[in-house]
mmCIF file with all atom_site columns, C-alpha atoms in Angstrom:
data_model
loop_
_atom_site.group_PDB
_atom_site.id
_atom_site.type_symbol
_atom_site.label_atom_id
_atom_site.label_alt_id
_atom_site.label_comp_id
_atom_site.label_asym_id
_atom_site.label_entity_id
_atom_site.label_seq_id
_atom_site.pdbx_PDB_ins_code
_atom_site.Cartn_x
_atom_site.Cartn_y
_atom_site.Cartn_z
_atom_site.occupancy
_atom_site.B_iso_or_equiv
_atom_site.pdbx_formal_charge
_atom_site.auth_seq_id
_atom_site.auth_comp_id
_atom_site.auth_asym_id
_atom_site.auth_atom_id
_atom_site.pdbx_PDB_model_num
ATOM 1   C CA . MET A 1 1   ? 199.924 -35.851 -102.533 1.00 0.00 ? 1   MET A CA 1
ATOM 2   C CA . ASP A 1 2   ? 202.635 -37.820 -100.595 1.00 0.00 ? 2   ASP A CA 1
ATOM 3   C CA . TYR A 1 3   ? 205.516 -39.072 -102.648 1.00 0.00 ? 3   TYR A CA 1
ATOM 4   C CA . ASN A 1 4   ? 207.125 -42.485 -101.809 1.00 0.00 ? 4   ASN A CA 1
ATOM 5   C CA . SER A 1 5   ? 210.388 -40.766 -100.766 1.00 0.00 ? 5   SER A CA 1
ATOM 6   C CA . GLN A 1 6   ? 208.442 -38.854 -98.120  1.00 0.00 ? 6   GLN A CA 1
ATOM 7   C CA . LYS A 1 7   ? 206.756 -41.942 -96.624  1.00 0.00 ? 7   LYS A CA 1
ATOM 8   C CA . ASP A 1 8   ? 208.101 -44.413 -94.149  1.00 0.00 ? 8   ASP A CA 1
ATOM 9   C CA . LEU A 1 9   ? 210.873 -46.648 -95.365  1.00 0.00 ? 9   LEU A CA 1
ATOM 10  C CA . LEU A 1 10  ? 209.651 -50.014 -96.602  1.00 0.00 ? 10  LEU A CA 1
ATOM 11  C CA . ILE A 1 11  ? 211.014 -52.689 -94.359  1.00 0.00 ? 11  ILE A CA 1
ATOM 12  C CA . ILE A 1 12  ? 210.510 -55.531 -96.878  1.00 0.00 ? 12  ILE A CA 1
ATOM 13  C CA . PRO A 1 13  ? 209.981 -53.756 -100.218 1.00 0.00 ? 13  PRO A CA 1
ATOM 14  C CA . GLU A 1 14  ? 208.801 -56.913 -102.012 1.00 0.00 ? 14  GLU A CA 1
ATOM 15  C CA . TYR A 1 15  ? 205.487 -56.891 -100.085 1.00 0.00 ? 15  TYR A CA 1
ATOM 16  C CA . GLY A 1 16  ? 204.785 -53.245 -100.956 1.00 0.00 ? 16  GLY A CA 1
ATOM 17  C CA . ARG A 1 17  ? 203.457 -50.273 -98.975  1.00 0.00 ? 17  ARG A CA 1
ATOM 18  C CA . ASN A 1 18  ? 199.910 -51.646 -98.684  1.00 0.00 ? 18  ASN A CA 1
ATOM 19  C CA . ILE A 1 19  ? 200.920 -54.699 -96.518  1.00 0.00 ? 19  ILE A CA 1
ATOM 20  C CA . GLN A 1 20  ? 203.110 -52.454 -94.351  1.00 0.00 ? 20  GLN A CA 1
ATOM 21  C CA . ALA A 1 21  ? 200.202 -50.073 -93.901  1.00 0.00 ? 21  ALA A CA 1
ATOM 22  C CA . LEU A 1 22  ? 197.853 -52.860 -92.980  1.00 0.00 ? 22  LEU A CA 1
ATOM 23  C CA . ILE A 1 23  ? 200.338 -54.168 -90.369  1.00 0.00 ? 23  ILE A CA 1
ATOM 24  C CA . GLU A 1 24  ? 200.783 -50.673 -88.887  1.00 0.00 ? 24  GLU A CA 1
ATOM 25  C CA . PHE A 1 25  ? 196.948 -50.484 -88.536  1.00 0.00 ? 25  PHE A CA 1
ATOM 26  C CA . ASN A 1 26  ? 196.935 -53.959 -87.056  1.00 0.00 ? 26  ASN A CA 1
ATOM 27  C CA . LYS A 1 27  ? 199.039 -52.595 -84.144  1.00 0.00 ? 27  LYS A CA 1
ATOM 28  C CA . THR A 1 28  ? 196.310 -50.139 -83.242  1.00 0.00 ? 28  THR A CA 1
ATOM 29  C CA . ILE A 1 29  ? 193.563 -52.754 -82.742  1.00 0.00 ? 29  ILE A CA 1
ATOM 30  C CA . GLU A 1 30  ? 192.937 -52.928 -78.996  1.00 0.00 ? 30  GLU A CA 1
ATOM 31  C CA . ASP A 1 31  ? 190.868 -56.095 -78.763  1.00 0.00 ? 31  ASP A CA 1
ATOM 32  C CA . ASP A 1 32  ? 193.197 -59.157 -78.590  1.00 0.00 ? 32  ASP A CA 1
ATOM 33  C CA . LYS A 1 33  ? 190.863 -61.384 -80.685  1.00 0.00 ? 33  LYS A CA 1
ATOM 34  C CA . GLU A 1 34  ? 190.251 -58.889 -83.395  1.00 0.00 ? 34  GLU A CA 1
ATOM 35  C CA . ARG A 1 35  ? 193.944 -58.028 -83.561  1.00 0.00 ? 35  ARG A CA 1
ATOM 36  C CA . GLN A 1 36  ? 194.855 -61.742 -83.893  1.00 0.00 ? 36  GLN A CA 1
ATOM 37  C CA . GLU A 1 37  ? 192.213 -62.338 -86.604  1.00 0.00 ? 37  GLU A CA 1
ATOM 38  C CA . PHE A 1 38  ? 193.282 -59.282 -88.570  1.00 0.00 ? 38  PHE A CA 1
ATOM 39  C CA . ALA A 1 39  ? 196.944 -60.435 -88.402  1.00 0.00 ? 39  ALA A CA 1
ATOM 40  C CA . GLU A 1 40  ? 195.922 -63.843 -89.793  1.00 0.00 ? 40  GLU A CA 1
ATOM 41  C CA . GLN A 1 41  ? 194.082 -62.148 -92.675  1.00 0.00 ? 41  GLN A CA 1
ATOM 42  C CA . VAL A 1 42  ? 197.152 -60.083 -93.531  1.00 0.00 ? 42  VAL A CA 1
ATOM 43  C CA . VAL A 1 43  ? 199.351 -63.200 -93.553  1.00 0.00 ? 43  VAL A CA 1
ATOM 44  C CA . ASN A 1 44  ? 196.815 -64.895 -95.835  1.00 0.00 ? 44  ASN A CA 1
ATOM 45  C CA . LEU A 1 45  ? 197.044 -61.934 -98.172  1.00 0.00 ? 45  LEU A CA 1
ATOM 46  C CA . MET A 1 46  ? 200.863 -62.157 -98.096  1.00 0.00 ? 46  MET A CA 1
ATOM 47  C CA . GLN A 1 47  ? 200.560 -65.803 -99.051  1.00 0.00 ? 47  GLN A CA 1
ATOM 48  C CA . GLN A 1 48  ? 198.279 -65.018 -101.975 1.00 0.00 ? 48  GLN A CA 1
ATOM 49  C CA . MET A 1 49  ? 200.818 -62.558 -103.211 1.00 0.00 ? 49  MET A CA 1
ATOM 50  C CA . ASN A 1 50  ? 203.527 -65.239 -103.260 1.00 0.00 ? 50  ASN A CA 1
ATOM 51  C CA . PRO A 1 51  ? 201.824 -68.629 -103.649 1.00 0.00 ? 51  PRO A CA 1
ATOM 52  C CA . GLN A 1 52  ? 203.903 -71.683 -102.799 1.00 0.00 ? 52  GLN A CA 1
ATOM 53  C CA . SER A 1 53  ? 202.813 -75.342 -103.333 1.00 0.00 ? 53  SER A CA 1
ATOM 54  C CA . LYS A 1 54  ? 205.660 -77.091 -101.523 1.00 0.00 ? 54  LYS A CA 1
ATOM 55  C CA . ASN A 1 55  ? 206.078 -77.351 -97.760  1.00 0.00 ? 55  ASN A CA 1
ATOM 56  C CA . LEU A 1 56  ? 203.184 -74.998 -96.936  1.00 0.00 ? 56  LEU A CA 1
ATOM 57  C CA . ALA A 1 57  ? 203.735 -75.222 -93.170  1.00 0.00 ? 57  ALA A CA 1
ATOM 58  C CA . GLU A 1 58  ? 207.344 -74.065 -93.442  1.00 0.00 ? 58  GLU A CA 1
ATOM 59  C CA . TYR A 1 59  ? 206.347 -71.276 -95.890  1.00 0.00 ? 59  TYR A CA 1
ATOM 60  C CA . ARG A 1 60  ? 203.652 -70.049 -93.510  1.00 0.00 ? 60  ARG A CA 1
ATOM 61  C CA . ASN A 1 61  ? 206.160 -69.844 -90.714  1.00 0.00 ? 61  ASN A CA 1
ATOM 62  C CA . LYS A 1 62  ? 208.323 -67.811 -93.076  1.00 0.00 ? 62  LYS A CA 1
ATOM 63  C CA . LEU A 1 63  ? 205.488 -65.361 -93.780  1.00 0.00 ? 63  LEU A CA 1
ATOM 64  C CA . TRP A 1 64  ? 204.798 -64.896 -90.086  1.00 0.00 ? 64  TRP A CA 1
ATOM 65  C CA . ASN A 1 65  ? 208.520 -64.147 -89.584  1.00 0.00 ? 65  ASN A CA 1
ATOM 66  C CA . HIS A 1 66  ? 208.199 -61.539 -92.373  1.00 0.00 ? 66  HIS A CA 1
ATOM 67  C CA . PHE A 1 67  ? 204.975 -60.144 -90.708  1.00 0.00 ? 67  PHE A CA 1
ATOM 68  C CA . PHE A 1 68  ? 206.806 -59.644 -87.419  1.00 0.00 ? 68  PHE A CA 1
ATOM 69  C CA . ARG A 1 69  ? 209.819 -58.038 -89.125  1.00 0.00 ? 69  ARG A CA 1
ATOM 70  C CA . ILE A 1 70  ? 207.610 -55.536 -90.917  1.00 0.00 ? 70  ILE A CA 1
ATOM 71  C CA . ALA A 1 71  ? 205.879 -54.864 -87.564  1.00 0.00 ? 71  ALA A CA 1
ATOM 72  C CA . GLN A 1 72  ? 209.413 -54.358 -86.103  1.00 0.00 ? 72  GLN A CA 1
ATOM 73  C CA . TYR A 1 73  ? 208.462 -57.041 -83.515  1.00 0.00 ? 73  TYR A CA 1
ATOM 74  C CA . ASP A 1 74  ? 206.216 -54.523 -81.802  1.00 0.00 ? 74  ASP A CA 1
ATOM 75  C CA . ILE A 1 75  ? 202.787 -56.228 -82.054  1.00 0.00 ? 75  ILE A CA 1
ATOM 76  C CA . ASN A 1 76  ? 200.970 -58.524 -79.629  1.00 0.00 ? 76  ASN A CA 1
ATOM 77  C CA . VAL A 1 77  ? 199.837 -61.438 -81.796  1.00 0.00 ? 77  VAL A CA 1
ATOM 78  C CA . VAL A 1 78  ? 200.745 -65.136 -81.779  1.00 0.00 ? 78  VAL A CA 1
ATOM 79  C CA . PRO A 1 79  ? 201.918 -67.145 -84.789  1.00 0.00 ? 79  PRO A CA 1
ATOM 80  C CA . PRO A 1 80  ? 200.879 -70.863 -85.230  1.00 0.00 ? 80  PRO A CA 1
ATOM 81  C CA . THR A 1 81  ? 204.099 -72.043 -83.672  1.00 0.00 ? 81  THR A CA 1
ATOM 82  C CA . GLY A 1 82  ? 203.212 -70.217 -80.454  1.00 0.00 ? 82  GLY A CA 1
ATOM 83  C CA . GLU A 1 83  ? 206.587 -68.494 -80.279  1.00 0.00 ? 83  GLU A CA 1
ATOM 84  C CA . LYS A 1 84  ? 206.996 -64.943 -81.402  1.00 0.00 ? 84  LYS A CA 1
ATOM 85  C CA . PRO A 1 85  ? 210.172 -64.287 -83.397  1.00 0.00 ? 85  PRO A CA 1
ATOM 86  C CA . SER A 1 86  ? 212.601 -61.627 -82.277  1.00 0.00 ? 86  SER A CA 1
ATOM 87  C CA . GLY A 1 87  ? 214.959 -59.195 -83.963  1.00 0.00 ? 87  GLY A CA 1
ATOM 88  C CA . GLU A 1 88  ? 217.788 -61.599 -83.301  1.00 0.00 ? 88  GLU A CA 1
ATOM 89  C CA . ASP A 1 89  ? 216.048 -64.242 -85.496  1.00 0.00 ? 89  ASP A CA 1
ATOM 90  C CA . ALA A 1 90  ? 215.977 -61.711 -88.369  1.00 0.00 ? 90  ALA A CA 1
ATOM 91  C CA . LYS A 1 91  ? 219.682 -61.045 -88.058  1.00 0.00 ? 91  LYS A CA 1
ATOM 92  C CA . ALA A 1 92  ? 220.429 -64.776 -88.188  1.00 0.00 ? 92  ALA A CA 1
ATOM 93  C CA . LYS A 1 93  ? 218.310 -65.325 -91.290  1.00 0.00 ? 93  LYS A CA 1
ATOM 94  C CA . PRO A 1 94  ? 217.417 -62.277 -93.483  1.00 0.00 ? 94  PRO A CA 1
ATOM 95  C CA . ALA A 1 95  ? 213.956 -62.257 -94.946  1.00 0.00 ? 95  ALA A CA 1
ATOM 96  C CA . THR A 1 96  ? 213.892 -62.633 -98.703  1.00 0.00 ? 96  THR A CA 1
ATOM 97  C CA . VAL A 1 97  ? 211.109 -63.067 -101.246 1.00 0.00 ? 97  VAL A CA 1
ATOM 98  C CA . GLU A 1 98  ? 211.129 -63.075 -105.031 1.00 0.00 ? 98  GLU A CA 1
ATOM 99  C CA . TYR A 1 99  ? 211.502 -59.495 -106.308 1.00 0.00 ? 99  TYR A CA 1
ATOM 100 C CA . PRO A 1 100 ? 208.646 -58.480 -108.583 1.00 0.00 ? 100 PRO A CA 1
ATOM 101 C CA . VAL A 1 101 ? 209.010 -57.540 -112.216 1.00 0.00 ? 101 VAL A CA 1
ATOM 102 C CA . LYS A 1 102 ? 208.215 -53.892 -113.070 1.00 0.00 ? 102 LYS A CA 1
ATOM 103 C CA . GLU A 1 103 ? 204.964 -53.242 -114.771 1.00 0.00 ? 103 GLU A CA 1
ATOM 104 C CA . LYS A 1 104 ? 204.339 -50.233 -116.972 1.00 0.00 ? 104 LYS A CA 1
ATOM 105 C CA . GLU A 1 105 ? 200.594 -50.381 -116.986 1.00 0.00 ? 105 GLU A CA 1
ATOM 106 C CA . TYR A 1 106 ? 198.509 -50.238 -113.899 1.00 0.00 ? 106 TYR A CA 1
ATOM 107 C CA . ARG A 1 107 ? 201.626 -50.187 -111.833 1.00 0.00 ? 107 ARG A CA 1
ATOM 108 C CA . HIS A 1 108 ? 199.757 -48.539 -108.868 1.00 0.00 ? 108 HIS A CA 1
ATOM 109 C CA . TYR A 1 109 ? 198.246 -52.008 -108.269 1.00 0.00 ? 109 TYR A CA 1
ATOM 110 C CA . GLY A 1 110 ? 201.592 -53.687 -108.095 1.00 0.00 ? 110 GLY A CA 1
ATOM 111 C CA . HIS A 1 111 ? 202.994 -56.745 -109.817 1.00 0.00 ? 111 HIS A CA 1
ATOM 112 C CA . HIS A 1 112 ? 201.508 -58.977 -107.121 1.00 0.00 ? 112 HIS A CA 1
ATOM 113 C CA . VAL A 1 113 ? 197.962 -58.274 -108.448 1.00 0.00 ? 113 VAL A CA 1
ATOM 114 C CA . ARG A 1 114 ? 199.013 -59.555 -111.951 1.00 0.00 ? 114 ARG A CA 1
ATOM 115 C CA . THR A 1 115 ? 200.318 -62.728 -110.281 1.00 0.00 ? 115 THR A CA 1
ATOM 116 C CA . LEU A 1 116 ? 197.016 -63.200 -108.390 1.00 0.00 ? 116 LEU A CA 1
ATOM 117 C CA . ILE A 1 117 ? 194.969 -62.537 -111.478 1.00 0.00 ? 117 ILE A CA 1
ATOM 118 C CA . THR A 1 118 ? 196.954 -65.121 -113.455 1.00 0.00 ? 118 THR A CA 1
ATOM 119 C CA . LYS A 1 119 ? 196.375 -67.651 -110.674 1.00 0.00 ? 119 LYS A CA 1
ATOM 120 C CA . ALA A 1 120 ? 192.620 -66.916 -110.478 1.00 0.00 ? 120 ALA A CA 1
ATOM 121 C CA . ILE A 1 121 ? 192.186 -67.404 -114.263 1.00 0.00 ? 121 ILE A CA 1
ATOM 122 C CA . THR A 1 122 ? 193.469 -71.032 -113.950 1.00 0.00 ? 122 THR A CA 1
ATOM 123 C CA . MET A 1 123 ? 191.246 -71.884 -111.021 1.00 0.00 ? 123 MET A CA 1
ATOM 124 C CA . GLU A 1 124 ? 188.123 -74.058 -111.352 1.00 0.00 ? 124 GLU A CA 1
ATOM 125 C CA . ASP A 1 125 ? 184.845 -72.188 -111.305 1.00 0.00 ? 125 ASP A CA 1
ATOM 126 C CA . GLY A 1 126 ? 183.012 -72.152 -107.994 1.00 0.00 ? 126 GLY A CA 1
ATOM 127 C CA . PRO A 1 127 ? 182.714 -70.425 -104.649 1.00 0.00 ? 127 PRO A CA 1
ATOM 128 C CA . ILE A 1 128 ? 186.439 -70.754 -103.853 1.00 0.00 ? 128 ILE A CA 1
ATOM 129 C CA . LYS A 1 129 ? 187.378 -68.948 -107.095 1.00 0.00 ? 129 LYS A CA 1
ATOM 130 C CA . GLU A 1 130 ? 184.714 -66.364 -106.598 1.00 0.00 ? 130 GLU A CA 1
ATOM 131 C CA . GLY A 1 131 ? 185.929 -65.507 -103.094 1.00 0.00 ? 131 GLY A CA 1
ATOM 132 C CA . PHE A 1 132 ? 189.511 -65.345 -104.370 1.00 0.00 ? 132 PHE A CA 1
ATOM 133 C CA . VAL A 1 133 ? 188.601 -62.943 -107.168 1.00 0.00 ? 133 VAL A CA 1
ATOM 134 C CA . GLU A 1 134 ? 186.654 -60.774 -104.624 1.00 0.00 ? 134 GLU A CA 1
ATOM 135 C CA . ASN A 1 135 ? 189.780 -60.583 -102.479 1.00 0.00 ? 135 ASN A CA 1
ATOM 136 C CA . ILE A 1 136 ? 191.817 -59.536 -105.517 1.00 0.00 ? 136 ILE A CA 1
ATOM 137 C CA . ALA A 1 137 ? 189.374 -56.758 -106.384 1.00 0.00 ? 137 ALA A CA 1
ATOM 138 C CA . SER A 1 138 ? 189.274 -55.672 -102.762 1.00 0.00 ? 138 SER A CA 1
ATOM 139 C CA . PHE A 1 139 ? 193.043 -55.458 -102.596 1.00 0.00 ? 139 PHE A CA 1
ATOM 140 C CA . MET A 1 140 ? 193.059 -53.506 -105.844 1.00 0.00 ? 140 MET A CA 1
ATOM 141 C CA . LYS A 1 141 ? 190.704 -50.939 -104.315 1.00 0.00 ? 141 LYS A CA 1
ATOM 142 C CA . LEU A 1 142 ? 192.876 -50.613 -101.196 1.00 0.00 ? 142 LEU A CA 1
ATOM 143 C CA . ALA A 1 143 ? 196.018 -50.219 -103.366 1.00 0.00 ? 143 ALA A CA 1
ATOM 144 C CA . TYR A 1 144 ? 194.280 -47.545 -105.461 1.00 0.00 ? 144 TYR A CA 1
ATOM 145 C CA . LYS A 1 145 ? 193.228 -45.604 -102.335 1.00 0.00 ? 145 LYS A CA 1
ATOM 146 C CA . ASN A 1 146 ? 196.729 -45.772 -100.918 1.00 0.00 ? 146 ASN A CA 1
ATOM 147 C CA . TRP A 1 147 ? 198.215 -44.643 -104.311 1.00 0.00 ? 147 TRP A CA 1
ATOM 148 C CA . ASN A 1 148 ? 195.838 -41.702 -104.678 1.00 0.00 ? 148 ASN A CA 1
ATOM 149 C CA . PRO A 1 149 ? 193.956 -41.067 -101.355 1.00 0.00 ? 149 PRO A CA 1
ATOM 150 C CA . GLU A 1 150 ? 192.527 -37.780 -102.573 1.00 0.00 ? 150 GLU A CA 1
ATOM 151 C CA . HIS A 1 151 ? 190.731 -39.275 -105.493 1.00 0.00 ? 151 HIS A CA 1
ATOM 152 C CA . TYR A 1 152 ? 187.433 -41.179 -105.103 1.00 0.00 ? 152 TYR A CA 1
ATOM 153 C CA . VAL A 1 153 ? 187.488 -44.573 -106.681 1.00 0.00 ? 153 VAL A CA 1
ATOM 154 C CA . SER A 1 154 ? 184.240 -46.497 -107.220 1.00 0.00 ? 154 SER A CA 1
ATOM 155 C CA . ASP A 1 155 ? 183.810 -50.217 -107.437 1.00 0.00 ? 155 ASP A CA 1
ATOM 156 C CA . GLU A 1 156 ? 182.995 -49.771 -111.130 1.00 0.00 ? 156 GLU A CA 1
ATOM 157 C CA . ILE A 1 157 ? 186.455 -48.380 -111.824 1.00 0.00 ? 157 ILE A CA 1
ATOM 158 C CA . ILE A 1 158 ? 188.161 -51.263 -110.049 1.00 0.00 ? 158 ILE A CA 1
ATOM 159 C CA . LEU A 1 159 ? 186.003 -53.862 -111.804 1.00 0.00 ? 159 LEU A CA 1
ATOM 160 C CA . ALA A 1 160 ? 186.734 -52.270 -115.163 1.00 0.00 ? 160 ALA A CA 1
ATOM 161 C CA . ASP A 1 161 ? 190.464 -52.424 -114.459 1.00 0.00 ? 161 ASP A CA 1
ATOM 162 C CA . LEU A 1 162 ? 190.107 -56.034 -113.314 1.00 0.00 ? 162 LEU A CA 1
ATOM 163 C CA . LYS A 1 163 ? 188.363 -56.887 -116.570 1.00 0.00 ? 163 LYS A CA 1
ATOM 164 C CA . VAL A 1 164 ? 191.225 -55.267 -118.580 1.00 0.00 ? 164 VAL A CA 1
ATOM 165 C CA . LEU A 1 165 ? 193.983 -56.983 -116.519 1.00 0.00 ? 165 LEU A CA 1
ATOM 166 C CA . SER A 1 166 ? 192.372 -60.395 -116.851 1.00 0.00 ? 166 SER A CA 1
ATOM 167 C CA . ASP A 1 167 ? 191.461 -59.982 -120.513 1.00 0.00 ? 167 ASP A CA 1
ATOM 168 C CA . GLY A 1 168 ? 187.790 -60.150 -119.649 1.00 0.00 ? 168 GLY A CA 1
ATOM 169 C CA . LYS A 1 169 ? 188.146 -63.532 -117.925 1.00 0.00 ? 169 LYS A CA 1
ATOM 170 C CA . LEU A 1 170 ? 187.392 -62.499 -114.382 1.00 0.00 ? 170 LEU A CA 1
ATOM 171 C CA . ASN A 1 171 ? 184.283 -60.869 -112.955 1.00 0.00 ? 171 ASN A CA 1
ATOM 172 C CA . VAL A 1 172 ? 182.838 -60.004 -109.542 1.00 0.00 ? 172 VAL A CA 1
ATOM 173 C CA . SER A 1 173 ? 179.177 -60.142 -108.639 1.00 0.00 ? 173 SER A CA 1
ATOM 174 C CA . GLU A 1 174 ? 177.462 -56.713 -108.579 1.00 0.00 ? 174 GLU A CA 1
ATOM 175 C CA . SER A 1 175 ? 176.198 -57.458 -105.045 1.00 0.00 ? 175 SER A CA 1
ATOM 176 C CA . SER A 1 176 ? 179.770 -57.850 -103.683 1.00 0.00 ? 176 SER A CA 1
ATOM 177 C CA . SER A 1 177 ? 181.406 -55.090 -101.757 1.00 0.00 ? 177 SER A CA 1
ATOM 178 C CA . LEU A 1 178 ? 185.095 -54.318 -102.500 1.00 0.00 ? 178 LEU A CA 1
ATOM 179 C CA . ASP A 1 179 ? 185.693 -52.671 -99.174  1.00 0.00 ? 179 ASP A CA 1
ATOM 180 C CA . LEU A 1 180 ? 186.670 -55.980 -97.531  1.00 0.00 ? 180 LEU A CA 1
ATOM 181 C CA . LEU A 1 181 ? 190.103 -54.682 -96.574  1.00 0.00 ? 181 LEU A CA 1
ATOM 182 C CA . THR A 1 182 ? 189.295 -51.039 -96.017  1.00 0.00 ? 182 THR A CA 1
ATOM 183 C CA . SER A 1 183 ? 186.053 -51.322 -93.946  1.00 0.00 ? 183 SER A CA 1
ATOM 184 C CA . ALA A 1 184 ? 187.959 -52.325 -90.796  1.00 0.00 ? 184 ALA A CA 1
ATOM 185 C CA . VAL A 1 185 ? 190.185 -49.205 -91.143  1.00 0.00 ? 185 VAL A CA 1
ATOM 186 C CA . ARG A 1 186 ? 187.099 -46.991 -91.727  1.00 0.00 ? 186 ARG A CA 1
ATOM 187 C CA . LYS A 1 187 ? 185.324 -48.363 -88.663  1.00 0.00 ? 187 LYS A CA 1
ATOM 188 C CA . LYS A 1 188 ? 188.395 -47.949 -86.525  1.00 0.00 ? 188 LYS A CA 1
ATOM 189 C CA . ARG A 1 189 ? 188.920 -44.274 -87.432  1.00 0.00 ? 189 ARG A CA 1
ATOM 190 C CA . ARG A 1 190 ? 185.214 -43.171 -87.331  1.00 0.00 ? 190 ARG A CA 1
ATOM 191 C CA . PRO A 1 191 ? 184.680 -42.924 -83.484  1.00 0.00 ? 191 PRO A CA 1
ATOM 192 C CA . SER A 1 192 ? 187.733 -40.726 -82.952  1.00 0.00 ? 192 SER A CA 1
ATOM 193 C CA . ASN A 1 193 ? 186.663 -38.281 -85.678  1.00 0.00 ? 193 ASN A CA 1
ATOM 194 C CA . THR A 1 194 ? 183.121 -38.078 -84.207  1.00 0.00 ? 194 THR A CA 1
ATOM 195 C CA . HIS A 1 195 ? 184.490 -37.455 -80.743  1.00 0.00 ? 195 HIS A CA 1
ATOM 196 C CA . LYS A 1 196 ? 186.633 -34.703 -82.064  1.00 0.00 ? 196 LYS A CA 1
ATOM 197 C CA . ARG A 1 197 ? 183.755 -33.025 -83.849  1.00 0.00 ? 197 ARG A CA 1
ATOM 198 C CA . ASN A 1 198 ? 181.648 -33.178 -80.686  1.00 0.00 ? 198 ASN A CA 1
ATOM 199 C CA . ASN A 1 199 ? 184.410 -31.542 -78.702  1.00 0.00 ? 199 ASN A CA 1
ATOM 200 C CA . ASN A 1 200 ? 184.693 -28.781 -81.248  1.00 0.00 ? 200 ASN A CA 1
ATOM 201 C CA . ARG A 1 201 ? 180.969 -28.077 -81.083  1.00 0.00 ? 201 ARG A CA 1
ATOM 202 C CA . LYS A 1 202 ? 181.153 -27.852 -77.250  1.00 0.00 ? 202 LYS A CA 1
ATOM 203 C CA . ARG A 1 203 ? 183.994 -25.338 -77.476  1.00 0.00 ? 203 ARG A CA 1
ATOM 204 C CA . ARG A 1 204 ? 182.042 -23.077 -79.805  1.00 0.00 ? 204 ARG A CA 1
ATOM 205 C CA . ARG A 1 205 ? 179.167 -22.752 -77.409  1.00 0.00 ? 205 ARG A CA 1
ATOM 206 C CA . TYR A 1 206 ? 181.301 -20.996 -74.815  1.00 0.00 ? 206 TYR A CA 1
#
C-alpha cells in the first residue's frame, strides 16, 4: 500500500488527493470536448466541497484558478472567462480555501464529505437532492478506492457508511450506480491493458 508521504506532493492540500488525481487524469484525455467536459465536472465537484452563496461568478473563477494551479498550468481546457491563468497569476494571488477540520471517524472520506452530507440533509426532497446525494456517494466510493486500492469496495459498503454519516437521513436508489466518477477512468485504462495482453500473447507464439 502507498503511504501519503510516498505519493506526489499535494499542490493545494485543502482539496485533497482525490481532486488532484482527477485533474491528473483529466490531462490524459485526448478528445478536446471530453477533456473540457471532464474539467467542468471536476470544478463542479470542487464547488460542492466548498459551497458559497455570495458572488457565485467570482467564486467560480477562483475555483478555475485553483484547478489550473493543481494542474500546474499544463492542461488544454478553457475556463468561462476564456482566458487561461498562468503561474504568474498564482504568484500574485496565492490560492487559499478554508482548511478542513480533522475527523476521527471515516477520515478516509475526508471532511468535505461531512460538509456535503450536512448540506444534502437540509435540501428539499426532489430530483435535485437525489442527484446531489448520488454524487456524494459516488465521490465516497472514489475516495475509498484511492485510500485502499487493493481492497474491493461494494456499493453496499458505501451506502451503509452514507447512512451512518447522515444519521439515516440520506439514501440512494438501489438502481443507481456509484461509479459516476470512476467509470471514465476505468474506460480510459481498459484499451491499453487489452492491447498489452494481446502483444504478450503474440510474443508467446514465437
